[in-house]
């Protein structure tokens, strides 16, 4: 039997992409993850489905675990599981009480490893275009805890030394004591005009930065409502320069976007928009149900070769059908002489993964366009069509083909229906809408519009000031039926088209 091991892993400062490859690999293998409140929970999405994930330091709500309780939990979980990841914000070695937890391992004869991470000060500097050192101005850096108030009798921080330090000082956990910290440095002789910068939520889409002299920094932070978690940088390099601030120049920086799709779709789009700088909230209003294993689908999939055209109108329809075809022990040859039509590049890509190339893709990615453009190429009269698509797809495509004399067979490969959502997912969204803190709501299908309105009242949307972005005409139509006009409709009806349109949009 293998021995259990506890891996102390640095999660990085916030942006989930800043975890190390080693850290990500261990998260995928973990039987149990014990994580802190500052850890981005997106990182847990890649854990195995049965991995037990426990948060020990909530920032709000329930009482946090004491250090003793955390140590106890480590011992318990190491007895229960083989691979335990103790996931900590930033780097485990910076102000994370890792030493105490490792001592617990030693006492309990539990094996351990430590995986470093990007510490908050390093990310705060990088993501605001500052540098912790600079050949010209600062050749030393100090990492200091701001939790020890300078007026505390037994403070172990040498304020006299800090005041005379000619380099950059990075204070962690300093927001509640900022006034006293600045006063102590000034009282010990640090020049009043020493530059200071405070970076809140470093590396996250809602990162904020304020900059002022040491003398004024506490007042400016109070005025601007700066809060923890934040890093306070003090020293000659803490000077903000617009030209090095790449973070705010990203195309969707500063925008808050709400996505209403199914779970997988929400997650993938959210990652993409995040990378472009947007703050993304997801509400998985739709649930996808795969019908490809039903008798009707199987019958159609074993008769593919009998059709003139097999049509896929969505990525999912293609994926589920071809997955099932493979399960039935068949491959691309099952299509025989049938030709393949599909809507959109994502569907084409899904076909490509099974070695199939569409014979026809319309220039506009709608069912209507497919029918029109295909008939312009060759009359559909008398031809046999098989449509493998969603049960809730609009009927303009089959109707149009039938009108022109085609024989159309339709098989529902999947359906999308309103999901069951717990209140804990809906409430924060309603609250953000209520505070007018959402800039865009994105809809990539008409069914998402209907499902969304089951959870969010129309009036809330109207009053929120959020603009609506639609992927294409049938979604826009559905929105209009609800008297929710779209501020933007993607000229190219794909997720990329929608993203591109958002970037281009200017009021
Ligand atoms: N081990 C962590 C630090 C834990 S102490 C690390 O290496 O980063 C918690 C403090 O870290 C917070 O009070 C704050 O000062 C800082 N911090 C953590 N995440 C931060 C973030 N995203 N932005 C700014 N400061 C952050």
Coordinates of C-alpha atoms and ligand atoms in Angstrom, one line a residue:
X1 CA 0.0 0.0 0.0
X2 CA 1.2 3.5 -0.8
X3 CA 1.7 5.9 2.0
X4 CA -0.4 9.1 2.1
X5 CA 1.1 12.4 1.2
X6 CA 0.1 16.0 1.8
X7 CA 1.1 18.4 -0.9
X8 CA 1.4 22.0 0.1
X9 CA 0.6 23.8 -3.1
X10 CA 0.7 27.5 -4.0
X11 CA -2.5 28.4 -5.8
X12 CA -1.2 31.8 -7.0
X13 CA -2.7 35.2 -6.2
X14 CA -6.1 34.9 -7.9
X15 CA -5.9 34.4 -11.7
X16 CA -6.3 30.7 -11.9
X17 CA -3.8 30.5 -14.8
X18 CA -1.0 31.5 -12.4
X19 CA -0.8 28.1 -10.7
X20 CA 2.3 26.1 -11.6
X21 CA 2.0 23.1 -13.9
X22 CA 3.0 20.9 -11.0
X23 CA 0.3 22.4 -8.8
X24 CA -2.4 21.8 -11.5
X25 CA -1.2 18.2 -12.0
X26 CA -1.6 17.5 -8.3
X27 CA -5.0 19.1 -8.2
X28 CA -6.1 16.7 -11.0
X29 CA -4.8 13.7 -9.0
X30 CA -6.0 14.8 -5.5
X31 CA -8.4 12.7 -3.4
X32 CA -9.0 15.7 -1.1
X33 CA -8.2 19.4 -1.4
X34 CA -8.1 21.6 1.7
X35 CA -8.1 25.2 0.6
X36 CA -8.1 28.8 2.0
X37 CA -10.6 31.5 1.4
X38 CA -8.3 33.5 -1.0
X39 CA -7.9 30.5 -3.3
X40 CA -9.8 31.0 -6.6
X41 CA -12.4 28.2 -6.7
X42 CA -12.2 28.0 -10.4
X43 CA -9.0 25.9 -9.8
X44 CA -11.2 23.2 -8.2
X45 CA -13.1 22.6 -11.5
X46 CA -10.3 20.3 -12.7
X47 CA -10.4 18.1 -9.7
X48 CA -11.8 14.6 -10.0
X49 CA -15.6 14.4 -9.6
X50 CA -15.3 12.5 -6.3
X51 CA -12.5 14.7 -4.8
X52 CA -13.5 16.1 -1.4
X53 CA -12.9 19.9 -1.4
X54 CA -12.9 21.6 1.9
X55 CA -12.6 25.4 2.5
X56 CA -11.1 26.1 5.8
X57 CA -10.9 29.9 5.8
X58 CA -14.0 31.5 4.5
X59 CA -13.7 35.3 4.0
X60 CA -17.3 35.8 4.9
X61 CA -20.1 33.8 6.5
X62 CA -19.2 30.8 8.6
X63 CA -16.6 31.0 11.3
X64 CA -13.1 30.1 10.0
X65 CA -11.2 27.1 11.2
X66 CA -8.6 27.8 13.8
X67 CA -5.0 26.7 13.0
X68 CA -5.4 23.8 15.4
X69 CA -8.5 22.6 13.6
X70 CA -6.7 22.9 10.3
X71 CA -3.8 20.9 11.6
X72 CA -6.2 18.3 13.0
X73 CA -8.0 18.1 9.6
X74 CA -4.7 17.5 7.8
X75 CA -4.0 14.5 10.0
X76 CA -7.6 13.2 9.6
X77 CA -7.6 13.5 5.8
X78 CA -4.1 12.0 5.4
X79 CA -5.4 8.9 7.3
X80 CA -8.5 8.8 5.0
X81 CA -6.9 9.6 1.6
X82 CA -3.7 9.0 -0.3
X83 CA -3.3 12.3 -2.1
X84 CA -4.2 15.4 -0.1
X85 CA -3.6 18.8 -1.5
X86 CA -3.3 21.7 1.0
X87 CA -4.0 24.6 -1.4
X88 CA -2.9 28.0 -0.3
X89 CA -3.2 31.4 -1.8
X90 CA -0.1 32.8 -3.5
X91 CA 3.1 30.9 -2.3
X92 CA 2.7 28.6 0.7
X93 CA 5.9 30.0 2.2
X94 CA 4.6 33.6 2.5
X95 CA 2.6 34.4 5.5
X96 CA 0.6 31.2 5.2
X97 CA 1.5 29.3 8.5
X98 CA 2.8 26.5 6.4
X99 CA 5.6 25.9 8.8
X100 CA 3.1 25.0 11.5
X101 CA 1.2 22.7 9.2
X102 CA 4.4 21.0 8.1
X103 CA 5.4 20.5 11.8
X104 CA 2.1 18.7 12.2
X105 CA 3.1 16.4 9.3
X106 CA 6.5 15.7 10.9
X107 CA 4.9 14.9 14.2
X108 CA 2.3 12.7 12.6
X109 CA 4.9 11.0 10.4
X110 CA 3.0 12.1 7.3
X111 CA 5.0 12.5 4.0
X112 CA 4.8 15.9 2.4
X113 CA 6.0 18.0 -0.5
X114 CA 5.8 21.8 -1.1
X115 CA 5.0 23.3 -4.5
X116 CA 5.8 27.1 -4.7
X117 CA 3.4 29.6 -6.2
X118 CA 3.3 33.2 -7.5
X119 CA 3.1 35.3 -4.4
X120 CA 0.7 38.3 -4.2
X121 CA 3.3 41.0 -4.2
X122 CA 4.9 39.6 -7.3
X123 CA 1.5 39.4 -9.1
X124 CA 0.5 42.9 -7.8
X125 CA 3.6 44.4 -9.3
X126 CA 3.4 42.5 -12.6
X127 CA -0.3 43.1 -13.2
X128 CA 0.0 46.8 -12.6
X129 CA 3.1 47.4 -14.6
X130 CA 5.3 48.0 -11.6
X131 CA 8.6 46.3 -10.7
X132 CA 9.7 45.1 -7.3
X133 CA 13.3 45.9 -8.2
X134 CA 14.8 48.3 -10.7
X135 CA 18.5 48.6 -11.5
X136 CA 18.3 52.3 -11.2
X137 CA 16.0 52.9 -8.2
X138 CA 15.7 49.8 -6.0
X139 CA 18.0 46.9 -5.6
X140 CA 16.3 45.3 -2.6
X141 CA 12.8 44.1 -1.6
X142 CA 11.3 43.4 1.7
X143 CA 8.2 41.3 2.3
X144 CA 6.5 42.4 5.5
X145 CA 3.3 41.5 7.3
X146 CA 1.1 44.4 8.1
X147 CA -0.9 42.6 10.6
X148 CA 1.4 43.5 13.5
X149 CA 0.2 47.0 14.4
X150 CA 3.1 49.3 15.1
X151 CA 1.6 50.3 18.4
X152 CA 1.6 46.6 19.6
X153 CA 4.1 46.3 22.4
X154 CA 5.7 43.1 21.3
X155 CA 5.8 44.0 17.6
X156 CA 8.7 42.1 16.0
X157 CA 9.0 44.6 13.1
X158 CA 11.9 47.0 13.2
X159 CA 10.2 50.2 12.1
X160 CA 13.4 52.2 12.4
X161 CA 15.0 49.8 9.9
X162 CA 12.0 49.9 7.5
X163 CA 12.0 53.7 7.6
X164 CA 15.7 53.7 6.5
X165 CA 15.4 50.9 4.0
X166 CA 16.3 52.1 0.5
X167 CA 14.3 49.7 -1.6
X168 CA 10.8 48.4 -2.1
X169 CA 8.7 47.2 0.8
X170 CA 5.7 45.0 0.1
X171 CA 3.2 44.9 2.9
X172 CA 0.8 41.9 3.1
X173 CA -2.4 42.0 5.2
X174 CA -1.9 45.7 5.8
X175 CA -5.3 47.2 5.0
X176 CA -6.7 47.4 8.5
X177 CA -3.5 49.0 9.9
X178 CA -2.5 51.1 6.9
X179 CA -2.9 54.4 8.8
X180 CA -0.6 53.2 11.7
X181 CA 1.9 51.7 9.3
X182 CA 2.3 54.9 7.4
X183 CA 2.5 56.9 10.6
X184 CA 5.1 54.7 12.0
X185 CA 7.3 54.9 8.9
X186 CA 6.9 58.7 8.8
X187 CA 7.6 59.0 12.6
X188 CA 10.8 57.0 12.1
X189 CA 12.0 59.4 9.4
X190 CA 10.8 57.9 6.0
X191 CA 10.3 60.9 3.6
X192 CA 6.7 62.0 3.3
X193 CA 6.9 62.0 -0.5
X194 CA 8.0 58.3 -0.7
X195 CA 5.9 56.7 -3.5
X196 CA 3.2 54.2 -2.3
X197 CA 0.9 52.0 -4.3
X198 CA -2.0 49.8 -3.1
X199 CA -3.2 47.0 -5.4
X200 CA -6.4 45.2 -4.5
X201 CA -7.4 41.9 -6.0
X202 CA -4.2 41.6 -7.9
X203 CA -4.4 39.6 -11.1
X204 CA -8.2 39.3 -11.0
X205 CA -10.4 41.1 -13.4
X206 CA -11.6 43.5 -10.7
X207 CA -8.1 44.5 -9.7
X208 CA -7.8 48.1 -8.5
X209 CA -4.8 50.3 -7.9
X210 CA -4.3 53.6 -6.2
X211 CA -1.1 55.5 -5.9
X212 CA -0.1 58.4 -3.6
X213 CA 2.7 59.6 -1.4
X214 CA 3.4 57.7 1.8
X215 CA 1.9 60.7 3.7
X216 CA -1.4 60.5 1.8
X217 CA -1.8 56.9 0.9
X218 CA -4.0 55.9 3.9
X219 CA -6.4 58.8 3.3
X220 CA -6.6 58.1 -0.4
X221 CA -7.3 54.4 0.2
X222 CA -10.1 55.3 2.6
X223 CA -11.6 57.7 0.2
X224 CA -11.5 55.2 -2.7
X225 CA -12.8 52.3 -0.5
X226 CA -9.8 50.1 -1.0
X227 CA -10.2 46.8 0.8
X228 CA -8.4 43.5 1.5
X229 CA -6.9 41.5 -0.1
X230 CA -4.4 44.1 -1.1
X231 CA -0.7 44.6 -1.3
X232 CA 0.9 47.9 -0.2
X233 CA 4.1 48.7 -2.1
X234 CA 6.3 51.5 -0.6
X235 CA 9.4 52.7 -2.2
X236 CA 10.9 54.3 -5.3
X237 CA 9.4 51.7 -7.7
X238 CA 5.8 52.2 -6.5
X239 CA 5.2 54.8 -9.2
X240 CA 2.3 54.1 -11.6
X241 CA 3.0 54.5 -15.3
X242 CA 0.3 54.2 -17.9
X243 CA 2.6 53.0 -20.6
X244 CA 3.6 49.9 -18.5
X245 CA 0.1 49.1 -17.5
X246 CA -0.8 46.3 -19.9
X247 CA -3.5 45.0 -17.7
X248 CA -5.9 47.9 -18.2
X249 CA -5.3 47.9 -21.9
X250 CA -6.7 44.4 -22.5
X251 CA -9.7 44.6 -24.8
X252 CA -12.5 43.8 -22.3
X253 CA -10.8 45.2 -19.2
X254 CA -13.1 46.8 -16.7
X255 CA -16.2 45.2 -18.1
X256 CA -18.5 42.9 -16.1
X257 CA -20.2 40.3 -18.3
X258 CA -23.0 37.8 -17.3
X259 CA -23.2 34.6 -19.3
X260 CA -26.4 32.6 -19.4
X261 CA -25.8 29.2 -21.0
X262 CA -25.4 25.6 -20.0
X263 CA -22.7 24.7 -17.5
X264 CA -19.9 23.6 -19.9
X265 CA -20.7 26.4 -22.3
X266 CA -20.7 29.0 -19.6
X267 CA -17.3 27.8 -18.3
X268 CA -15.6 27.7 -21.7
X269 CA -16.9 31.1 -22.8
X270 CA -16.1 32.6 -19.4
X271 CA -12.5 31.5 -19.6
X272 CA -12.2 33.1 -23.0
X273 CA -13.7 36.4 -21.9
X274 CA -11.6 36.4 -18.8
X275 CA -8.4 36.2 -20.8
X276 CA -9.6 39.3 -22.6
X277 CA -9.8 41.1 -19.3
X278 CA -13.5 40.9 -18.5
X279 CA -14.9 40.1 -15.1
X280 CA -17.3 37.2 -15.9
X281 CA -20.2 35.9 -14.0
X282 CA -21.9 32.7 -15.1
X283 CA -25.4 31.5 -14.6
X284 CA -25.8 28.0 -16.0
X285 CA -29.5 28.4 -16.8
X286 CA -29.7 25.5 -19.3
X287 CA -29.1 21.8 -18.8
X288 CA -28.2 19.6 -21.8
X289 CA -29.6 16.1 -22.2
X290 CA -28.0 13.7 -24.6
X291 CA -30.6 11.6 -26.6
X292 CA -28.0 10.0 -28.8
X293 CA -28.4 6.7 -27.0
X294 CA -32.1 6.3 -27.7
X295 CA -33.6 4.0 -30.3
X296 CA -34.6 6.7 -32.7
X297 CA -31.1 8.1 -32.9
X298 CA -29.6 4.6 -33.2
X299 CA -31.9 3.8 -36.1
X300 CA -31.0 6.9 -37.9
X301 CA -27.2 6.5 -37.2
X302 CA -27.2 3.0 -38.7
X303 CA -28.9 4.3 -41.9
X304 CA -26.7 7.4 -42.6
X305 CA -25.7 6.1 -46.0
X306 CA -29.3 6.1 -47.2
X307 CA -29.5 10.0 -47.2
X308 CA -28.4 12.5 -49.7
X309 CA -27.5 15.0 -47.0
X310 CA -26.9 14.7 -43.3
X311 CA -27.1 18.0 -41.6
X312 CA -25.6 19.0 -38.3
X313 CA -26.7 22.4 -37.0
X314 CA -24.7 22.6 -33.7
X315 CA -21.4 21.5 -32.2
X316 CA -23.2 19.3 -29.6
X317 CA -25.4 17.6 -32.2
X318 CA -22.3 16.6 -34.1
X319 CA -20.4 15.5 -31.0
X320 CA -23.1 13.4 -29.5
X321 CA -24.0 11.8 -32.8
X322 CA -20.5 10.9 -33.7
X323 CA -19.7 9.7 -30.1
X324 CA -22.7 7.4 -30.4
X325 CA -21.7 6.2 -33.9
X326 CA -18.3 5.2 -32.4
X327 CA -20.1 3.4 -29.6
X328 CA -22.1 1.5 -32.2
X329 CA -18.8 0.2 -33.6
X330 CA -19.0 2.4 -36.7
X331 CA -16.9 5.1 -38.2
X332 CA -16.9 7.8 -40.9
X333 CA -17.6 5.1 -43.6
X334 CA -21.1 4.8 -42.2
X335 CA -21.9 8.0 -44.1
X336 CA -21.4 6.2 -47.4
X337 CA -22.3 8.5 -50.3
X338 CA -24.3 10.9 -48.1
X339 CA -22.9 14.4 -48.0
X340 CA -22.6 16.5 -44.9
X341 CA -23.8 20.0 -44.3
X342 CA -23.2 21.9 -41.1
X343 CA -23.7 25.3 -39.5
X344 CA -20.7 27.3 -38.2
X345 CA -17.0 26.7 -37.6
X346 CA -17.5 25.1 -34.2
X347 CA -19.7 22.4 -35.6
X348 CA -17.2 21.9 -38.5
X349 CA -14.4 21.6 -35.9
X350 CA -16.3 18.9 -34.0
X351 CA -16.8 17.0 -37.2
X352 CA -13.1 17.3 -38.0
X353 CA -12.3 15.6 -34.7
X354 CA -14.0 12.5 -36.1
X355 CA -12.2 12.8 -39.4
X356 CA -15.1 14.3 -41.3
X357 CA -15.2 17.3 -43.5
X358 CA -18.4 19.1 -44.2
X359 CA -19.3 19.3 -47.9
X360 CA -21.3 22.4 -47.3
X361 CA -21.2 25.3 -44.8
X362 CA -23.4 28.3 -45.4
X363 CA -21.7 31.8 -45.2
X364 CA -24.2 32.9 -42.6
X365 CA -24.6 30.6 -39.6
X366 CA -28.4 30.2 -39.3
X367 CA -30.7 27.3 -40.3
X368 CA -32.5 29.7 -42.7
X369 CA -29.3 30.6 -44.5
X370 CA -28.3 26.9 -44.8
X371 CA -31.6 26.1 -46.5
X372 CA -31.4 29.1 -48.9
X373 CA -27.8 28.8 -49.8
X374 CA -27.9 25.0 -50.2
X375 CA -31.0 25.3 -52.5
X376 CA -29.2 28.0 -54.6
X377 CA -26.4 25.5 -55.2
X378 CA -28.6 22.5 -56.0
X379 CA -32.4 22.1 -55.9
X380 CA -33.3 20.0 -52.8
X381 CA -36.4 18.6 -54.5
X382 CA -36.6 14.8 -54.1
X383 CA -33.5 14.7 -52.0
X384 CA -33.4 12.9 -48.7
X385 CA -32.2 15.0 -45.7
X386 CA -31.4 13.8 -42.2
X387 CA -31.3 16.5 -39.6
X388 CA -29.4 15.5 -36.4
X389 CA -30.0 18.3 -34.0
X390 CA -31.5 19.7 -30.8
X391 CA -35.1 19.0 -30.0
X392 CA -35.6 22.7 -29.4
X393 CA -34.0 23.9 -32.7
X394 CA -36.2 26.3 -34.7
X395 CA -38.2 24.7 -37.5
X396 CA -37.3 27.2 -40.2
X397 CA -34.7 24.8 -41.7
X398 CA -36.9 21.7 -42.1
X399 CA -39.9 23.8 -43.3
X400 CA -37.9 25.6 -45.9
X401 CA -36.4 22.3 -47.2
X402 CA -39.8 20.6 -47.3
X403 CA -41.4 23.6 -49.1
X404 CA -38.9 23.0 -51.8
X405 CA -39.8 19.3 -52.2
X406 CA -37.1 17.7 -50.0
X407 CA -37.8 14.6 -47.9
X408 CA -36.8 15.6 -44.4
X409 CA -36.2 13.3 -41.5
X410 CA -35.5 14.9 -38.1
X411 CA -33.9 13.2 -35.1
X412 CA -33.5 14.9 -31.8
X413 CA -29.9 14.1 -30.7
X414 CA -30.2 16.2 -27.5
X415 CA -32.3 18.7 -25.8
X416 CA -31.6 21.8 -23.8
X417 CA -33.9 22.6 -21.0
X418 CA -34.0 25.0 -18.1
X419 CA -31.7 23.9 -15.4
X420 CA -32.5 23.6 -11.7
X421 CA -30.5 26.3 -10.0
X422 CA -30.0 26.6 -6.3
X423 CA -30.8 30.0 -4.8
X424 CA -27.1 30.4 -3.8
X425 CA -26.2 30.8 -7.5
X426 CA -29.1 33.1 -8.4
X427 CA -29.0 35.5 -5.4
X428 CA -25.5 37.0 -6.0
X429 CA -26.5 37.7 -9.7
X430 CA -29.7 39.4 -8.7
X431 CA -27.8 41.4 -6.2
X432 CA -25.2 42.5 -8.7
X433 CA -27.9 43.4 -11.2
X434 CA -29.7 45.3 -8.5
X435 CA -26.6 47.4 -7.8
X436 CA -26.2 48.0 -11.5
X437 CA -22.8 46.3 -11.5
X438 CA -23.2 44.3 -14.7
X439 CA -22.4 45.8 -18.1
X440 CA -23.5 43.0 -20.4
X441 CA -25.7 40.0 -20.4
X442 CA -24.8 37.5 -23.2
X443 CA -27.3 35.2 -24.9
X444 CA -26.1 32.5 -27.3
X445 CA -29.4 30.9 -28.0
X446 CA -33.2 31.6 -27.8
X447 CA -33.6 28.8 -25.2
X448 CA -31.1 30.5 -22.9
X449 CA -33.3 33.7 -23.0
X450 CA -36.4 31.7 -21.9
X451 CA -34.5 29.8 -19.3
X452 CA -32.8 32.9 -17.9
X453 CA -36.2 34.7 -17.5
X454 CA -37.3 31.8 -15.3
X455 CA -34.7 32.9 -12.7
X456 CA -34.3 36.6 -13.3
X457 CA -37.3 38.8 -13.6
X458 CA -37.5 40.9 -16.7
X459 CA -37.9 44.1 -14.6
X460 CA -34.6 43.4 -12.8
X461 CA -32.9 43.2 -16.2
X462 CA -34.5 46.4 -17.4
X463 CA -33.6 48.3 -14.2
X464 CA -30.1 47.0 -14.1
X465 CA -28.8 49.1 -16.9
X466 CA -27.0 46.0 -18.3
X467 CA -26.9 45.9 -22.1
X468 CA -27.8 42.7 -23.9
X469 CA -25.7 41.0 -26.5
X470 CA -27.2 38.3 -28.8
X471 CA -25.5 35.8 -31.0
X472 CA -27.9 36.0 -33.9
X473 CA -31.4 36.7 -35.3
X474 CA -33.4 34.0 -33.6
X475 CA -32.0 34.9 -30.2
X476 CA -32.7 38.6 -30.9
X477 CA -36.2 37.7 -31.9
X478 CA -36.8 35.8 -28.7
X479 CA -35.5 38.7 -26.8
X480 CA -37.8 41.1 -28.6
X481 CA -40.8 38.9 -27.8
X482 CA -39.8 39.6 -24.1
X483 CA -39.4 43.3 -24.8
X484 CA -35.7 43.1 -24.2
X485 CA -34.0 44.7 -27.1
X486 CA -30.4 43.6 -27.8
X487 CA -27.9 46.4 -27.8
X488 CA -25.7 44.3 -30.1
X489 CA -26.2 41.3 -32.4
X490 CA -23.1 39.5 -33.5
X491 CA -22.7 40.0 -37.2
X492 CA -21.1 36.5 -37.4
X493 CA -23.3 34.2 -35.4
X494 CA -20.7 32.3 -33.5
X495 CA -19.2 32.7 -30.0
X496 CA -16.1 34.2 -31.6
X497 CA -18.3 36.5 -33.6
X498 CA -20.1 37.6 -30.4
X499 CA -16.8 38.1 -28.5
X500 CA -15.4 40.1 -31.4
X501 CA -18.5 42.3 -31.5
X502 CA -18.2 43.0 -27.7
X503 CA -14.6 44.1 -28.2
X504 CA -15.6 46.4 -31.0
X505 CA -18.7 47.8 -29.3
X506 CA -18.5 51.5 -28.3
X507 CA -21.5 53.4 -26.8
Ligands
LIG1 N1 0.6 33.1 0.8 C1 0.1 34.3 0.3 C2 -0.2 35.4 1.3 C3 -1.2 35.1 2.3 S1 -1.5 36.4 3.4 C4 0.9 34.8 -0.9 O1 2.0 34.3 -1.1 O2 0.5 35.7 -1.6 C5 -2.9 37.1 2.7 C6 -2.5 38.5 2.2 O3 -2.0 38.3 0.9 C7 -3.6 39.4 1.9 O4 -4.0 40.1 3.1 C8 -3.1 40.4 0.9 O5 -2.2 41.3 1.5 C9 -2.3 39.4 0.1 N2 -3.0 38.9 -1.1 C10 -3.4 37.7 -1.4 N3 -4.1 37.7 -2.6 C11 -4.0 38.9 -3.0 C12 -4.5 39.6 -4.2 N4 -5.1 38.9 -5.2 N5 -4.3 40.9 -4.4 C13 -3.6 41.6 -3.4 N6 -3.2 41.1 -2.3 C14 -3.3 39.8 -2.1

